[in-house]
Coordinates of C-alpha atoms and ligand atoms in Angstrom, one line a residue:
X1 CA -76.4 58.6 156.4
X2 CA -73.1 60.5 155.6
X3 CA -69.8 59.6 157.7
X4 CA -69.5 62.1 160.6
X5 CA -65.8 62.3 161.5
X6 CA -63.8 63.8 164.3
X7 CA -60.2 65.0 163.4
X8 CA -56.9 65.3 165.2
X9 CA -57.3 68.5 167.7
X10 CA -53.9 69.6 167.2
X11 CA -51.2 69.1 164.6
X12 CA -47.6 70.4 164.6
X13 CA -45.7 69.9 161.5
X14 CA -42.2 70.7 160.5
X15 CA -38.3 69.8 160.9
X16 CA -37.4 69.9 164.6
X17 CA -41.0 70.1 165.8
X18 CA -40.3 67.1 168.3
X19 CA -38.6 69.8 170.4
X20 CA -41.9 71.2 170.9
X21 CA -43.3 68.0 172.7
X22 CA -42.2 69.1 176.1
X23 CA -44.2 72.2 176.3
X24 CA -46.9 70.2 174.6
X25 CA -47.1 67.6 177.3
X26 CA -46.7 70.3 180.2
X27 CA -50.4 71.5 179.2
X28 CA -51.7 68.2 180.5
X29 CA -49.4 67.7 183.3
X30 CA -52.4 68.4 186.0
X31 CA -54.6 65.6 184.6
X32 CA -55.0 62.5 186.3
X33 CA -52.1 61.1 188.6
X34 CA -50.0 63.8 187.0
X35 CA -47.3 62.0 185.3
X36 CA -46.7 61.0 181.5
X37 CA -46.6 57.6 179.9
X38 CA -44.3 57.5 176.9
X39 CA -44.5 54.3 174.7
X40 CA -41.5 54.2 172.3
X41 CA -40.2 52.3 169.6
X42 CA -37.4 50.0 170.9
X43 CA -35.5 51.0 167.9
X44 CA -34.7 54.5 169.7
X45 CA -33.6 53.0 172.8
X46 CA -30.0 54.2 173.4
X47 CA -30.3 56.6 170.2
X48 CA -30.2 60.4 170.4
X49 CA -34.1 60.6 170.1
X50 CA -34.3 58.9 173.4
X51 CA -32.2 61.5 175.3
X52 CA -34.7 64.3 173.7
X53 CA -37.8 62.6 175.1
X54 CA -39.0 65.4 177.6
X55 CA -39.7 63.1 180.4
X56 CA -39.7 64.1 184.1
X57 CA -38.6 62.1 187.0
X58 CA -42.2 60.9 188.0
X59 CA -43.0 60.1 184.2
X60 CA -42.8 56.5 182.7
X61 CA -40.9 55.8 179.5
X62 CA -41.5 52.3 178.2
X63 CA -39.6 51.0 175.1
X64 CA -41.5 48.6 173.3
X65 CA -40.2 45.8 170.7
X66 CA -42.5 45.8 167.7
X67 CA -40.8 43.7 165.6
X68 CA -42.0 40.2 167.1
X69 CA -45.7 40.8 166.5
X70 CA -48.4 43.5 165.6
X71 CA -50.0 44.8 168.9
X72 CA -52.1 42.5 170.6
X73 CA -54.9 42.9 173.0
X74 CA -53.1 41.1 175.6
X75 CA -50.1 43.5 175.2
X76 CA -52.4 46.5 176.0
X77 CA -54.2 44.8 178.8
X78 CA -50.6 44.4 180.3
X79 CA -49.3 47.7 179.6
X80 CA -52.5 49.4 181.1
X81 CA -52.7 47.1 184.3
X82 CA -48.8 47.4 184.8
X83 CA -48.9 51.1 184.9
X84 CA -51.9 51.6 186.8
X85 CA -50.6 49.5 189.6
X86 CA -47.3 51.2 189.9
X87 CA -48.2 54.9 189.1
X88 CA -51.8 55.2 188.5
X89 CA -53.4 56.8 185.5
X90 CA -51.3 59.0 183.4
X91 CA -52.2 62.6 182.4
X92 CA -51.3 61.7 178.8
X93 CA -50.1 58.8 176.8
X94 CA -47.5 59.7 174.0
X95 CA -46.6 57.1 171.4
X96 CA -43.4 57.9 169.7
X97 CA -43.0 55.3 166.7
X98 CA -44.7 53.8 163.7
X99 CA -48.0 52.5 163.2
X100 CA -47.6 49.7 165.8
X101 CA -46.6 52.3 168.5
X102 CA -49.3 54.8 167.5
X103 CA -51.8 52.2 167.7
X104 CA -50.5 51.0 171.1
X105 CA -50.6 54.5 172.3
X106 CA -54.2 55.1 171.2
X107 CA -55.5 51.8 172.5
X108 CA -53.7 52.0 175.9
X109 CA -55.2 55.8 176.2
X110 CA -58.7 54.1 175.8
X111 CA -58.1 51.1 178.1
X112 CA -57.3 53.5 181.1
X113 CA -60.8 54.5 181.3
X114 CA -62.8 51.8 180.1
X115 CA -62.9 48.4 182.3
X116 CA -61.9 44.9 181.3
X117 CA -60.0 43.6 178.7
X118 CA -59.4 45.5 175.2
X119 CA -60.6 42.4 173.4
X120 CA -64.4 43.5 174.7
X121 CA -64.0 46.8 172.5
X122 CA -62.5 45.5 169.1
X123 CA -64.9 46.8 166.6
X124 CA -67.2 50.0 166.1
X125 CA -68.3 52.1 168.8
X126 CA -67.8 49.7 171.5
X127 CA -65.7 51.8 173.8
X128 CA -67.9 53.6 176.4
X129 CA -65.9 56.6 177.8
X130 CA -63.5 59.0 176.3
X131 CA -59.7 57.8 177.0
X132 CA -56.7 59.9 178.5
X133 CA -55.2 62.6 176.4
X134 CA -53.0 60.9 173.8
X135 CA -50.3 62.2 171.4
X136 CA -49.0 60.6 168.5
X137 CA -45.5 61.0 167.1
X138 CA -44.8 59.2 163.9
X139 CA -41.2 58.1 163.3
X140 CA -42.2 56.0 160.0
X141 CA -44.8 57.2 157.8
X142 CA -47.4 55.8 155.4
X143 CA -50.1 53.6 157.6
X144 CA -52.0 57.0 158.3
X145 CA -52.4 55.7 161.9
X146 CA -51.5 59.0 163.2
X147 CA -55.0 60.3 161.8
X148 CA -57.1 57.4 161.8
X149 CA -59.9 56.8 164.3
X150 CA -58.8 53.2 164.8
X151 CA -56.3 51.3 166.9
X152 CA -55.6 48.0 165.0
X153 CA -55.0 45.0 167.5
X154 CA -54.9 41.4 167.1
X155 CA -57.1 39.5 169.7
X156 CA -57.5 35.8 170.5
X157 CA -60.4 35.8 168.1
X158 CA -60.1 38.7 165.6
X159 CA -57.6 41.4 164.2
X160 CA -59.9 44.2 164.4
X161 CA -59.6 47.9 165.7
X162 CA -60.8 49.8 168.7
X163 CA -62.7 52.1 166.6
X164 CA -64.6 55.4 167.7
X165 CA -64.2 59.2 167.9
X166 CA -62.1 59.0 171.0
X167 CA -59.4 56.9 169.4
X168 CA -58.3 59.8 167.3
X169 CA -55.3 61.6 168.6
X170 CA -55.8 64.7 170.4
X171 CA -52.4 66.1 169.4
X172 CA -49.8 64.8 166.7
X173 CA -46.3 66.0 166.3
X174 CA -45.3 65.5 162.5
X175 CA -41.3 66.1 162.3
X176 CA -39.8 64.6 159.2
X177 CA -36.4 64.4 160.9
X178 CA -37.6 61.6 162.9
X179 CA -38.3 59.3 159.7
X180 CA -34.9 59.8 158.0
X181 CA -33.3 56.5 159.7
X182 CA -36.1 54.3 158.5
X183 CA -34.6 51.1 156.8
X184 CA -35.2 51.3 153.0
X185 CA -37.3 48.2 153.0
X186 CA -39.8 49.7 155.5
X187 CA -39.6 53.1 153.7
X188 CA -41.2 51.4 150.5
X189 CA -43.4 49.0 152.1
X190 CA -44.9 51.4 154.8
X191 CA -45.2 54.2 152.1
X192 CA -46.9 51.8 149.8
X193 CA -49.6 51.6 152.2
X194 CA -50.5 55.1 151.7
X195 CA -50.2 54.7 147.7
X196 CA -52.7 51.6 148.2
X197 CA -54.9 53.6 150.8
X198 CA -55.4 56.2 148.0
X199 CA -55.9 53.8 145.2
X200 CA -58.5 51.7 147.0
X201 CA -60.0 54.9 148.4
X202 CA -60.6 56.4 144.8
X203 CA -61.7 53.1 143.2
X204 CA -64.9 52.1 144.8
X205 CA -68.6 53.5 145.5
X206 CA -67.9 55.6 148.3
X207 CA -65.2 57.6 146.7
X208 CA -66.4 61.3 146.9
X209 CA -64.9 64.9 146.3
X210 CA -63.8 65.4 149.7
X211 CA -61.9 61.7 149.9
X212 CA -60.7 62.3 146.1
X213 CA -59.2 65.8 146.9
X214 CA -57.0 64.2 149.5
X215 CA -56.3 61.0 147.6
X216 CA -55.2 63.2 144.3
X217 CA -52.8 65.1 146.6
X218 CA -51.4 62.0 148.4
X219 CA -50.8 60.2 145.1
X220 CA -49.2 63.1 143.5
X221 CA -46.6 63.1 146.5
X222 CA -46.4 59.2 146.5
X223 CA -45.5 59.8 142.7
X224 CA -42.9 62.5 143.3
X225 CA -41.2 60.3 146.3
X226 CA -41.0 57.0 144.7
X227 CA -41.2 57.8 140.7
X228 CA -40.1 61.3 140.0
X229 CA -36.7 62.8 138.9
X230 CA -35.8 63.3 142.8
X231 CA -37.1 60.3 144.0
X232 CA -35.6 58.3 146.8
X233 CA -35.2 58.6 150.7
X234 CA -34.3 62.2 150.7
X235 CA -34.9 65.2 153.3
X236 CA -37.4 66.7 150.8
X237 CA -39.1 63.6 150.3
X238 CA -39.2 62.8 153.8
X239 CA -41.1 66.1 154.2
X240 CA -43.5 64.9 151.6
X241 CA -44.2 61.4 152.9
X242 CA -45.5 62.4 156.2
X243 CA -48.1 64.7 154.6
X244 CA -48.9 62.1 151.9
X245 CA -49.4 59.7 154.8
X246 CA -51.9 62.0 156.7
X247 CA -53.6 62.8 153.8
X248 CA -54.0 59.2 152.4
X249 CA -55.4 58.3 155.8
X250 CA -57.9 61.0 155.7
X251 CA -59.0 60.1 152.0
X252 CA -59.6 56.5 153.3
X253 CA -61.5 57.9 156.3
X254 CA -64.2 59.5 154.2
X255 CA -64.2 56.5 151.6
X256 CA -62.8 53.2 152.3
X257 CA -60.1 50.8 151.5
X258 CA -60.8 47.8 149.2
X259 CA -59.7 44.4 148.0
X260 CA -56.1 44.5 148.7
X261 CA -56.8 45.5 152.6
X262 CA -59.3 42.5 152.7
X263 CA -57.0 40.4 151.6
X264 CA -53.9 41.6 153.4
X265 CA -56.1 41.2 156.9
X266 CA -56.4 37.5 156.2
X267 CA -52.5 37.2 155.6
X268 CA -51.9 39.0 158.7
X269 CA -54.4 37.2 160.8
X270 CA -53.7 33.7 159.6
X271 CA -49.8 34.1 158.8
X272 CA -48.8 36.9 161.0
X273 CA -47.5 38.9 158.0
X274 CA -47.1 42.4 158.7
X275 CA -49.9 45.0 157.4
X276 CA -47.8 46.9 155.0
X277 CA -45.7 44.0 153.6
X278 CA -49.0 42.0 153.3
X279 CA -50.4 44.9 151.4
X280 CA -47.6 44.7 148.8
X281 CA -47.5 40.8 148.5
X282 CA -51.2 41.3 147.6
X283 CA -51.6 44.7 145.6
X284 CA -48.7 43.2 143.2
X285 CA -51.4 40.7 141.9
X286 CA -54.6 42.6 141.9
X287 CA -54.4 44.2 138.3
X288 CA -57.9 42.8 137.7
X289 CA -59.4 45.5 140.4
X290 CA -56.6 48.2 140.0
X291 CA -54.9 48.0 136.8
X292 CA -53.2 51.4 136.4
X293 CA -52.3 51.2 140.3
X294 CA -50.8 47.9 140.2
X295 CA -48.8 48.9 136.9
X296 CA -47.7 52.0 138.7
X297 CA -46.6 50.1 141.7
X298 CA -44.6 47.5 139.6
X299 CA -42.5 50.3 138.1
X300 CA -41.9 51.7 141.5
X301 CA -40.8 48.1 142.8
X302 CA -38.4 48.0 139.8
X303 CA -37.0 51.5 140.5
X304 CA -35.9 51.0 144.0
X305 CA -35.0 47.4 143.3
X306 CA -37.4 46.0 146.2
X307 CA -37.7 42.0 146.6
X308 CA -41.2 40.9 146.9
X309 CA -41.6 37.2 147.2
X310 CA -43.4 35.4 144.5
X311 CA -45.4 32.1 144.7
X312 CA -45.9 32.1 148.4
X313 CA -49.1 30.2 148.2
X314 CA -47.3 27.0 147.1
X315 CA -46.4 26.6 150.7
X316 CA -49.8 27.6 152.2
X317 CA -52.0 24.7 153.0
X318 CA -55.6 24.3 151.6
X319 CA -56.8 25.0 155.2
X320 CA -54.8 28.0 155.6
X321 CA -55.8 29.5 152.2
X322 CA -59.6 29.0 153.2
X323 CA -58.8 30.3 156.7
X324 CA -57.5 33.5 155.2
X325 CA -60.4 33.5 152.4
X326 CA -62.9 33.7 155.3
X327 CA -61.0 36.7 157.2
X328 CA -61.3 38.6 153.9
X329 CA -64.6 37.9 153.1
X330 CA -65.9 38.8 156.4
X331 CA -65.1 42.3 155.7
X332 CA -68.3 43.6 154.0
X333 CA -67.7 47.0 154.1
X334 CA -64.3 47.0 152.0
X335 CA -65.9 44.5 149.4
X336 CA -69.2 46.5 149.3
X337 CA -66.9 49.7 148.7
X338 CA -64.8 47.9 146.1
X339 CA -67.4 45.8 144.3
X340 CA -70.6 47.3 145.1
X341 CA -73.6 46.6 147.1
X342 CA -74.2 43.2 145.1
X343 CA -70.9 42.4 145.9
X344 CA -71.9 38.7 147.2
X345 CA -73.2 38.0 143.8
X346 CA -69.7 38.4 142.4
X347 CA -67.4 37.4 145.3
X348 CA -67.4 34.1 147.3
X349 CA -65.1 32.4 149.8
X350 CA -63.9 30.2 146.9
X351 CA -63.1 33.3 144.5
X352 CA -61.0 34.8 147.5
X353 CA -59.2 31.8 147.8
X354 CA -58.3 32.1 143.9
X355 CA -56.9 35.5 144.7
X356 CA -54.7 34.1 147.4
X357 CA -53.3 31.3 145.2
X358 CA -52.0 34.0 143.0
X359 CA -49.8 35.2 145.6
Ligands
LIG1 P1 -43.8 49.7 162.6 O1 -44.7 50.6 163.8 O2 -44.4 48.1 162.8 O3 -42.5 49.3 162.4 C1 -41.8 48.9 161.4 C2 -40.3 48.8 161.8 O4 -39.7 50.2 161.5 C3 -39.9 48.5 163.1 O5 -38.9 47.5 163.0 C4 -39.6 49.6 163.9 O6 -38.8 49.3 164.8 C5 -38.9 50.4 162.6 N1 -38.9 51.7 162.7 C6 -39.8 52.7 163.1 N2 -39.4 54.1 163.0 C7 -38.0 54.0 162.6 C8 -37.2 54.6 162.2 N3 -37.3 56.2 162.4 N4 -35.8 54.3 162.2 C9 -35.7 53.4 162.2 N5 -36.6 52.0 162.3 C10 -37.8 52.8 162.5 O7 -44.5 50.2 161.4 P2 -45.6 50.7 160.4 O8 -45.8 50.0 159.2 O9 -46.0 52.2 160.5 O10 -46.9 50.2 161.4 C11 -47.5 48.7 160.9 C12 -48.5 48.9 161.9 O11 -49.5 49.5 161.8 C13 -49.3 47.4 161.9 O12 -49.5 46.9 163.3 C14 -50.7 47.8 161.3 O13 -51.7 47.0 162.0 C15 -51.0 49.2 161.8 N6 -51.7 50.1 161.0 C16 -52.9 50.8 161.7 C17 -53.7 51.8 160.9 C18 -54.5 52.5 161.6 O14 -55.1 53.3 161.1 N7 -54.6 52.5 163.0 C19 -53.5 51.8 159.6 C20 -52.6 50.7 159.0 C21 -51.6 49.9 159.5
LIG2 ZN1 -53.4 50.0 155.3

């Protein structure tokens, strides 16, 4: 069986395109209870962008702090319940922020039409009904959350996405102006998520001409942004990073991620380490699996003087390492892609513990 994926329905790309958000949301105004739900990264509270949000009096604008923790099932349920109680069902949910906010917008949009807790739907194709119209406006690029068919949530039992066709945004607005203010370390870590998506997508059994075409172009852009003569956080590179992120996401959609993401999920679930940062911590030690990619990654780290902590595992207990290894081991689709269908002959919980001990 070949994968059969749904893409974003509409995409607007270009500097200043955020100004078109108003006319875009108005096309949906008559849906449901005829108000908009804007979910906005708290960073923008009091900033110029907040004044440009095209909200009318009846609309709800929620600023959300994404620094304390990554999106949780409890958080999604609460947003849905509070908004439903006070205003009803929105015409559309609009997420303005990074991967965290975009995942919140995707998940909330699904939970307005699916009963019970979002915990019930963590997994593949468990969602029963299409969500409300949802729009993604990235303000930091790299995760590919703007294009992916998953909304990653941490629940009491698992860190797993609400993954189905209806998760994909109906519309995205890609305005490179919005990522200019990203702090340098996040610009690096989140951008590297794209780089790692491509390296992992390329190096595995599911790689194919379709995923390769996206990865090749995305990698080329990443190399220009992080390694080229004109590398660095410039307007021209921001234009490229937004496209690289989208293409990296598309590449892994048609292929799969691998060893780094398997380890990163373990770090995030057990220690709460953030996705892109966790990827960088793990990828730095995966030369056995991705030799060229890791070499290039290290050059980028040096070039941009990025601090990546070493010897973290010295402070972890054996129980924590085993717990992380178990989380990683339970991602068979990633190991299957990275190692092959006989991965269980080569990878064990113990061998994954060994990988964690390198960090
Ligand atoms: P984020 O949304 O967590 O934000 C990172 C930091 O950057 C925050 O402090 C935020 O306030 C700040 N920020 C965002 N935009 C800014 C701007 N323009 N200027 C200044 N600061 C800004 O970052 P992320 O790395 O994009 O997202 C990580 C999340 O994405 C994780 O929760 C992860 O699980 C999820 N994720 C989802 C997918 C998917 O396919 N759905 C893929 C990878 C990761
Ligand atoms: Zn990722």
